[in-house]
GROMACS .gro file of C-alpha atoms in nm:
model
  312
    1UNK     CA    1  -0.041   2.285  -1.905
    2UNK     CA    2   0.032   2.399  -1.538
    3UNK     CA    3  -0.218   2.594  -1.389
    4UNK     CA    4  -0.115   3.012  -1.338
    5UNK     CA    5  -0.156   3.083  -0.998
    6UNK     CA    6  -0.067   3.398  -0.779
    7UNK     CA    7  -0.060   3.269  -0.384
    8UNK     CA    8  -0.147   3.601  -0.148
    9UNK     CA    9  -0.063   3.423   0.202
   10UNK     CA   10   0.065   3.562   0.510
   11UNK     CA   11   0.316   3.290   0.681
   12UNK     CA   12   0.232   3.082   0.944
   13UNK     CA   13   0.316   2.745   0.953
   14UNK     CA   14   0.009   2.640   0.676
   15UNK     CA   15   0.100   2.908   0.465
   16UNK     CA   16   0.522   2.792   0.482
   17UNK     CA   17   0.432   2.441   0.379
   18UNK     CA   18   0.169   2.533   0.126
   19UNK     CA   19   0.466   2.764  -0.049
   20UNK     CA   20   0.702   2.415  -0.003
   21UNK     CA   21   0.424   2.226  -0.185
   22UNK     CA   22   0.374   2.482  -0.462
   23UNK     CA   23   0.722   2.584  -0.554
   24UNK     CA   24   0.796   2.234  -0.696
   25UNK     CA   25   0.481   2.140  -0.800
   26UNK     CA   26   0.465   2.032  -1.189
   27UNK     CA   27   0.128   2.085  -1.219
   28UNK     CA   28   0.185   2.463  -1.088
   29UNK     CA   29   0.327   2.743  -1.188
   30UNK     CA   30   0.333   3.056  -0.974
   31UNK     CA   31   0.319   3.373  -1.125
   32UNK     CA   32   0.317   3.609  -0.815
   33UNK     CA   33   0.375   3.563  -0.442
   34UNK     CA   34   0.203   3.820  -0.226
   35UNK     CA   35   0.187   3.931   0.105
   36UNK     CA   36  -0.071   3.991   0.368
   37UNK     CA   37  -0.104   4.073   0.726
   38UNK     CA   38  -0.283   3.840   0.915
   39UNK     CA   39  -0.149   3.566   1.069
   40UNK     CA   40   0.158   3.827   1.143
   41UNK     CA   41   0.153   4.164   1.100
   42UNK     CA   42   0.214   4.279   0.780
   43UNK     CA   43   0.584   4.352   0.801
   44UNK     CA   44   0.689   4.002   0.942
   45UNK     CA   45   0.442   3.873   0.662
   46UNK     CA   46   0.625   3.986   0.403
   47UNK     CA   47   0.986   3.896   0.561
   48UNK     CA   48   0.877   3.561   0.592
   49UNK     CA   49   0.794   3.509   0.261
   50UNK     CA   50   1.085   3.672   0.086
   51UNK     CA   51   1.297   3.425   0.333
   52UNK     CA   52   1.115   3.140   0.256
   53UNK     CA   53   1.131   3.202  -0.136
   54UNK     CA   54   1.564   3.256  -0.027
   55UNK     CA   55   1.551   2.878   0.131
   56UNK     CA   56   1.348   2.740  -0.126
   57UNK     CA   57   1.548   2.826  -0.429
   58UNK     CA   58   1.285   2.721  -0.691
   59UNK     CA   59   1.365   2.720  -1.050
   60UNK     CA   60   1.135   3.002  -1.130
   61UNK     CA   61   1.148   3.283  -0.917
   62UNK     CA   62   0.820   3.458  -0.905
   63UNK     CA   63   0.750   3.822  -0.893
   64UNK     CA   64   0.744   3.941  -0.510
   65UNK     CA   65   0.443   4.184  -0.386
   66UNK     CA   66   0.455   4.299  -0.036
   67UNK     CA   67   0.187   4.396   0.171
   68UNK     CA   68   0.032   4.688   0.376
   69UNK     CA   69  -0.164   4.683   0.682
   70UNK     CA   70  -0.558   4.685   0.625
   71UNK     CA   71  -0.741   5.055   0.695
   72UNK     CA   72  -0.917   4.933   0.971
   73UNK     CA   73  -0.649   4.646   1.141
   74UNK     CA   74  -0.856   4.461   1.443
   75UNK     CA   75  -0.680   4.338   1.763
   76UNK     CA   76  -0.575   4.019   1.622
   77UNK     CA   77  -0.284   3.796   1.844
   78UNK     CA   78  -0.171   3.437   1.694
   79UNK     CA   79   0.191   3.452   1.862
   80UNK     CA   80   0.069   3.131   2.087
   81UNK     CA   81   0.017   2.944   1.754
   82UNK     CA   82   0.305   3.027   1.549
   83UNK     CA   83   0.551   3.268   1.740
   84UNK     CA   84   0.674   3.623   1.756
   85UNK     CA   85   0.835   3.558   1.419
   86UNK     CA   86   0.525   3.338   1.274
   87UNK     CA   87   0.722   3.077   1.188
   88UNK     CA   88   0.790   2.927   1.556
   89UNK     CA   89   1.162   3.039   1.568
   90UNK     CA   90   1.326   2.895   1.270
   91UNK     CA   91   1.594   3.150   1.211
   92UNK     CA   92   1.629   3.208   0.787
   93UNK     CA   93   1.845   3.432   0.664
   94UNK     CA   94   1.692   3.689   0.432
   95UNK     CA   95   1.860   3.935   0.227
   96UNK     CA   96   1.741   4.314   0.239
   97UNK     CA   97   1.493   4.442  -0.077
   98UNK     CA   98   1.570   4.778  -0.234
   99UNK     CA   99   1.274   4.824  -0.399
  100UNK     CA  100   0.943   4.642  -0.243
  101UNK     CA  101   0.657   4.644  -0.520
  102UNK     CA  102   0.336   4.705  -0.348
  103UNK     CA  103   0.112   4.359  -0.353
  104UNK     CA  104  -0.190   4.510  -0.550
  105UNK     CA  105  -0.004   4.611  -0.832
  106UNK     CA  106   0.182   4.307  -0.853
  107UNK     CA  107  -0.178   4.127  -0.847
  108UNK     CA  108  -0.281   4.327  -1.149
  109UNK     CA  109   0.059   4.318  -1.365
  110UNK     CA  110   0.022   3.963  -1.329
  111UNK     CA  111  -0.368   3.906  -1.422
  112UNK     CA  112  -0.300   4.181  -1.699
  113UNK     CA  113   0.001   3.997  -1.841
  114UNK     CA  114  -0.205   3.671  -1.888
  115UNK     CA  115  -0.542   3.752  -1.862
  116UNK     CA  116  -0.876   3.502  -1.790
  117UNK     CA  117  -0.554   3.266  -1.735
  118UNK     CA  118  -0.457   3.335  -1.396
  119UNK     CA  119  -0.608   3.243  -1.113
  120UNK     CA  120  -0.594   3.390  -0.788
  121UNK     CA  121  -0.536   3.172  -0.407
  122UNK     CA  122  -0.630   3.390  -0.118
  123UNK     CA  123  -0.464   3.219   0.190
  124UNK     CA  124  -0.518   3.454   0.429
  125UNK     CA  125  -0.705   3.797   0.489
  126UNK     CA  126  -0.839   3.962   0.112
  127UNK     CA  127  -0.691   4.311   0.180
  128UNK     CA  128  -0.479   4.267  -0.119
  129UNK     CA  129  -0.712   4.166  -0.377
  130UNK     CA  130  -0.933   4.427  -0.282
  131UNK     CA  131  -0.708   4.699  -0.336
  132UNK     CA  132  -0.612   4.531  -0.645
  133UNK     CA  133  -0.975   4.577  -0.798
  134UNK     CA  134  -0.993   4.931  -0.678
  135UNK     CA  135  -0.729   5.007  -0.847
  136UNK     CA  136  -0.805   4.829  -1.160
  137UNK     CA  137  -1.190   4.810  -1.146
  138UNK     CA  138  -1.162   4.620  -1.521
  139UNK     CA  139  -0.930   4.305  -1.350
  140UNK     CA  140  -1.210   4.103  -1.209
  141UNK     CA  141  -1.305   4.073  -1.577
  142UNK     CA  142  -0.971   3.884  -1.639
  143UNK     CA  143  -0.907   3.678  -1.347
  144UNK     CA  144  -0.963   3.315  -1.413
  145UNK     CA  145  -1.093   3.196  -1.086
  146UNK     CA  146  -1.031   3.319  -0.715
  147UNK     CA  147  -1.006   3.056  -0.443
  148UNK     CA  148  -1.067   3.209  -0.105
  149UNK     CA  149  -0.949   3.008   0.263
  150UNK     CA  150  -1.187   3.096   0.457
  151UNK     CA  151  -1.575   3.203   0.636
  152UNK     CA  152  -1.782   3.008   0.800
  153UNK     CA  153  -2.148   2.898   0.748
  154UNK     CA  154  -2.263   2.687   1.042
  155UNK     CA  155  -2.226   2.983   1.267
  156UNK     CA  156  -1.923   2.849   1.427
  157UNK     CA  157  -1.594   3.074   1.399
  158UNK     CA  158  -1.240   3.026   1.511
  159UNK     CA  159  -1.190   3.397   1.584
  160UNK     CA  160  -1.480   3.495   1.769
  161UNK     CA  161  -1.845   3.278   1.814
  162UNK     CA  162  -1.922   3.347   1.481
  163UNK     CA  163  -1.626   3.473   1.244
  164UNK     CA  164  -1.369   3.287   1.038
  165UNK     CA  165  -1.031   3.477   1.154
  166UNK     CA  166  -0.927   3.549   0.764
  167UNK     CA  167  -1.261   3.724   0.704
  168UNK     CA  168  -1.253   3.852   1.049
  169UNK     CA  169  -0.907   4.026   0.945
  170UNK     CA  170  -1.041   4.225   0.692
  171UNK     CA  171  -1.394   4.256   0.627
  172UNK     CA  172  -1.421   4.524   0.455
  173UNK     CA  173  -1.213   4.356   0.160
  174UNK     CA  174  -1.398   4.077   0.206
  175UNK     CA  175  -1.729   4.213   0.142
  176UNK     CA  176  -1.556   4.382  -0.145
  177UNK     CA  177  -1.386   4.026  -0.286
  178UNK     CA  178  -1.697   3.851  -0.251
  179UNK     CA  179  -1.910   4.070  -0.455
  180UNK     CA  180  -1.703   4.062  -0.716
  181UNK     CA  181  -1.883   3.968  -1.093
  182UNK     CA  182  -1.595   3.675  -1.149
  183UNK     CA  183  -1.552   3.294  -1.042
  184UNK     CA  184  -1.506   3.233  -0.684
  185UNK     CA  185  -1.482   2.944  -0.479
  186UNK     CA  186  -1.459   2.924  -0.087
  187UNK     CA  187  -1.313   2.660   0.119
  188UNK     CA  188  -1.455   2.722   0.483
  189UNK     CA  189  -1.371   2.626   0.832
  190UNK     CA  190  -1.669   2.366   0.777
  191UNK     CA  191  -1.432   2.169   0.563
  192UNK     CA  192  -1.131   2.242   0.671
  193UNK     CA  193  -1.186   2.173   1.054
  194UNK     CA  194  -1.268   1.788   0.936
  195UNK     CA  195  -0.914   1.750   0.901
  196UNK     CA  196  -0.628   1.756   1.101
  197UNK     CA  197  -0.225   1.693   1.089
  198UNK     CA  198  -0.152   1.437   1.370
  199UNK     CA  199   0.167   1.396   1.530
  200UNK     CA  200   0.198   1.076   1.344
  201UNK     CA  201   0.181   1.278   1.028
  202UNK     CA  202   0.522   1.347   1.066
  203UNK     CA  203   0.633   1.003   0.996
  204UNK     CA  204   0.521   1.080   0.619
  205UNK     CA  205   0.734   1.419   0.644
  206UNK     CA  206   1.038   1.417   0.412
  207UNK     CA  207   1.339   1.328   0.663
  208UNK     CA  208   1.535   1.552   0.838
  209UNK     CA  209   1.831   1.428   0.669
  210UNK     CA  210   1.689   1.663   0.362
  211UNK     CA  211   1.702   2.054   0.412
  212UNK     CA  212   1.363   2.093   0.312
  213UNK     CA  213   1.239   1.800   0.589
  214UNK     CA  214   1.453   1.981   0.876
  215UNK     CA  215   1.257   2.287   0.793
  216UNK     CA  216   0.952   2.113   0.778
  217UNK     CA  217   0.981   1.910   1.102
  218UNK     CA  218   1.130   2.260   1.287
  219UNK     CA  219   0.787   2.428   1.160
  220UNK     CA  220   0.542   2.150   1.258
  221UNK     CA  221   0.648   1.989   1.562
  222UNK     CA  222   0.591   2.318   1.797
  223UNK     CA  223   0.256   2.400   1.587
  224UNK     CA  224   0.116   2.069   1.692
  225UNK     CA  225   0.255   2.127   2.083
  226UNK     CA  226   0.120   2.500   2.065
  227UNK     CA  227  -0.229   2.338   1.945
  228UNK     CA  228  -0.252   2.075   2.222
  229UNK     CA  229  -0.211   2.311   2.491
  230UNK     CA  230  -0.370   2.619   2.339
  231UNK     CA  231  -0.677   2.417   2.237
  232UNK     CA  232  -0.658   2.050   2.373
  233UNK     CA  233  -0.651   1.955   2.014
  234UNK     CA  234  -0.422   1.630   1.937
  235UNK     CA  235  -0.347   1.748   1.569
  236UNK     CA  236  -0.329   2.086   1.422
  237UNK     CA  237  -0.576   2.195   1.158
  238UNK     CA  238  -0.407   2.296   0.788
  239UNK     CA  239  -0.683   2.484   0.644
  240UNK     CA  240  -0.459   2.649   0.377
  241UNK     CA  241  -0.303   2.343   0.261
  242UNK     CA  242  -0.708   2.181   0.198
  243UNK     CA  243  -0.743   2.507   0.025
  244UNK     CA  244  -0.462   2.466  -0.161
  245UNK     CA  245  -0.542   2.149  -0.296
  246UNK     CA  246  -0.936   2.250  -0.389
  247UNK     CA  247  -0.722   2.464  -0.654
  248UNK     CA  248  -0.526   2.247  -0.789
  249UNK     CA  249  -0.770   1.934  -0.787
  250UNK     CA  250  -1.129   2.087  -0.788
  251UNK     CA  251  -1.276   1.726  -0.887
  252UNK     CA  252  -1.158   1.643  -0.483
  253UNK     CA  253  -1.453   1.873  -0.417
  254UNK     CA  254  -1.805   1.902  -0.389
  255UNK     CA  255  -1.943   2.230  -0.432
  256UNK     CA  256  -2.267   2.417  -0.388
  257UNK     CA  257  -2.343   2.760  -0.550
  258UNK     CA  258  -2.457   3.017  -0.265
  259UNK     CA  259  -2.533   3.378  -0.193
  260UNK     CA  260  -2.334   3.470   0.073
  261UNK     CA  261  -2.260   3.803   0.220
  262UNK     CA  262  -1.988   3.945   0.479
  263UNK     CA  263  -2.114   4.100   0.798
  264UNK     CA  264  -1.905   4.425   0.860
  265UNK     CA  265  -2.058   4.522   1.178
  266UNK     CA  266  -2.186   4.426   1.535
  267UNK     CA  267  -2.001   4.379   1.835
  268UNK     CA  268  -2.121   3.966   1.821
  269UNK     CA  269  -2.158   3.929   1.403
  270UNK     CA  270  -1.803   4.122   1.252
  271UNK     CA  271  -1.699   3.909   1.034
  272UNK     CA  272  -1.970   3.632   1.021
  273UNK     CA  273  -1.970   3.464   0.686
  274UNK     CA  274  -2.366   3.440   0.595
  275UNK     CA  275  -2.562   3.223   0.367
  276UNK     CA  276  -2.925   3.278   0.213
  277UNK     CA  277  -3.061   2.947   0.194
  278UNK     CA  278  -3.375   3.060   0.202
  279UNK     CA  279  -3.623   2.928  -0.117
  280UNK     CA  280  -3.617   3.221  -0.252
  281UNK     CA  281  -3.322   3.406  -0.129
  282UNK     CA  282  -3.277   3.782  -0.113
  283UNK     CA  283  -2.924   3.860  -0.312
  284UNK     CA  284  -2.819   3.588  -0.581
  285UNK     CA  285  -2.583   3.337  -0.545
  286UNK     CA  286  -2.257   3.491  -0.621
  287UNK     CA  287  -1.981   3.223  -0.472
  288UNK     CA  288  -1.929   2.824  -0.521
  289UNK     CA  289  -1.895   2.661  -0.147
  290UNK     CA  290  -1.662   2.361  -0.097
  291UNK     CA  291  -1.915   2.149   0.141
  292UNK     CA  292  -1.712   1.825   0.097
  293UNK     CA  293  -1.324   1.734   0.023
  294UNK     CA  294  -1.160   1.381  -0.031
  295UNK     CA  295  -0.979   1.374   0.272
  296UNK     CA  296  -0.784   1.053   0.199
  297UNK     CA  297  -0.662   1.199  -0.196
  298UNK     CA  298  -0.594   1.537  -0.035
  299UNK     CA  299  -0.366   1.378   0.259
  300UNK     CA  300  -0.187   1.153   0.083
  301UNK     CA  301  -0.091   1.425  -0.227
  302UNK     CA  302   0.039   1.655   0.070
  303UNK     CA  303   0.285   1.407   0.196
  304UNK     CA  304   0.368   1.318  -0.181
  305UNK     CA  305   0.438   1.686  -0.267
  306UNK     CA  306   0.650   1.736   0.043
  307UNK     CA  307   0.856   1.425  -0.039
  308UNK     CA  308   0.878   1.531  -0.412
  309UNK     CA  309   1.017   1.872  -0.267
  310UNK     CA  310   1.238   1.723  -0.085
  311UNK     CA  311   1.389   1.541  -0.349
  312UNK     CA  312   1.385   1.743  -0.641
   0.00000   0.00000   0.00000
């Protein structure tokens, strides 16, 4: 059976192609699409995703939640990575909502209507799912299994020195997601920074004869120019899309069960994502780590999920 998943992204380039990926995948089927400020504000987040839904057409329209702004919204900035509209300029037409249901409801309906069935994949910041669990303190009791893109544990952030820009986003929700008593698994920047898109990559893109490759070869091809110059970097990194895949084939990982904590405050630590290691450590392990991915499987099933999207 396909797995039930609700995707809470905030598109960005990663999160466009992960939705491409999804939307036609057999062994998926998306209950909810969320939502979230992060890489774009909140209001271009959720524009972005009821226009990509519009393009994409799938066969089974899932329920829409849209987004609010966290309480406490840092100075965050990644125009230089994926444009004012956060999806480098591709114009897609989207049709005005009436009625926009609110993203934490739409998180609960959806666990509620299925429930220790559905998991959740949080592709950017966790405002969202923490709101959802205020509201409904019994849901983490029914979620299946949350996937989380994002922390890091060596210390190293992409945000600041030492915080992952999704946790970094939100912390407060993220302290509040992590602590959670249900399955979680996290795929940090200490996976997904071992793999990059090259520009060669694109040769394994669906063409640009299909509708589906000129969108994908419009999205990519300034994300990979923005990274060079931005960062010196010859590829760009898809975090979301490794994240992605952990869901759907969690045998392509290796895992390791930690207690981990969020740092909420300090001008240097916001944000840090921090592991006990110690022997005997001093809060108990409450969160599976990816520490290792197939990079080849996971590769290769992205360019084979674009193609079949392509060509449905």
């Amino acid at each position: 059976m396909p797995k039930k998943i609700i995707l809470d992204m905030d598109p960005g380039i990663v999160d466009a192609m992960v939705l491409c990926l999804a939307a036609f995948d057999p062994t998926v089927e998306i209950v909810a699409l969320t939502s979230v400020g992060g890489n774009v504000p909140a209001e271009t987040s959720a524009k972005n995703l009821q226009a990509l839904v519009e393009f994409l057409d799938p066969p089974r329209l899932p329920r829409l939640g849209i987004g609010s702004p966290p309480d406490e919204p840092p100075s965050l900035d990644y125009r230089h990575i994926h444009g004012t509209d956060g999806l480098c300029g591709v114009d897609l037409p989207v049709a005005s909502r009436r009625s926009a249901h609110p993203a934490e409801k739409v998180i609960s309906d959806a666990v509620r209507n299925d429930p220790e069935n559905v998991m959740l994949l949080c592709l950017g910041p966790l405002t969202n799912v923490a709101r959802a669990v205020i509201r409904d303190p019994q849901l983490p009791k029914m979620i299946r299994h949350i996937y989380i893109a994002g922390g890091a544990l060596n210390g190293r952030g992409n945000i600041t020195p030492c915080a992952e820009f999704n946790i970094y986003a939100d912390v407060h929700a993220a302290k509040t997601v992590f602590r959670l008593p249900c399955t979680k698994t996290l795929v940090p920047l200490d996976v997904t920074e071992s793999m990059e898109l090259l520009p060669n990559h694109l040769e394994n893109f669906p063409s640009e004869e299909t509708r589906l490759g000129k969108l994908l070869h419009h999205l990519v091809r300034p994300a990979l120019h923005n990274y060079r110059q931005c960062y010196g970097l010859e590829g760009m990194h898809v975090h979301d899309l490794i994240a992605y895949m952990v869901a759907v084939h969690p045998s392509w990982a290796t895992t390791e069960e930690l207690p981990v904590q969020i740092e909420t405050s300090g001008y240097l630590t916001r944000g840090m994502t921090i592991a006990d290691r110690r022997s005997i450590p001093e809060f108990p392990r409450n969160i599976e780590v990816v520490t290792k991915i197939k990079k080849k499987a996971v590769l290769q099933a992205i360019f084979q999920g674009l193609d079949r999207s392509a060509n449905r």
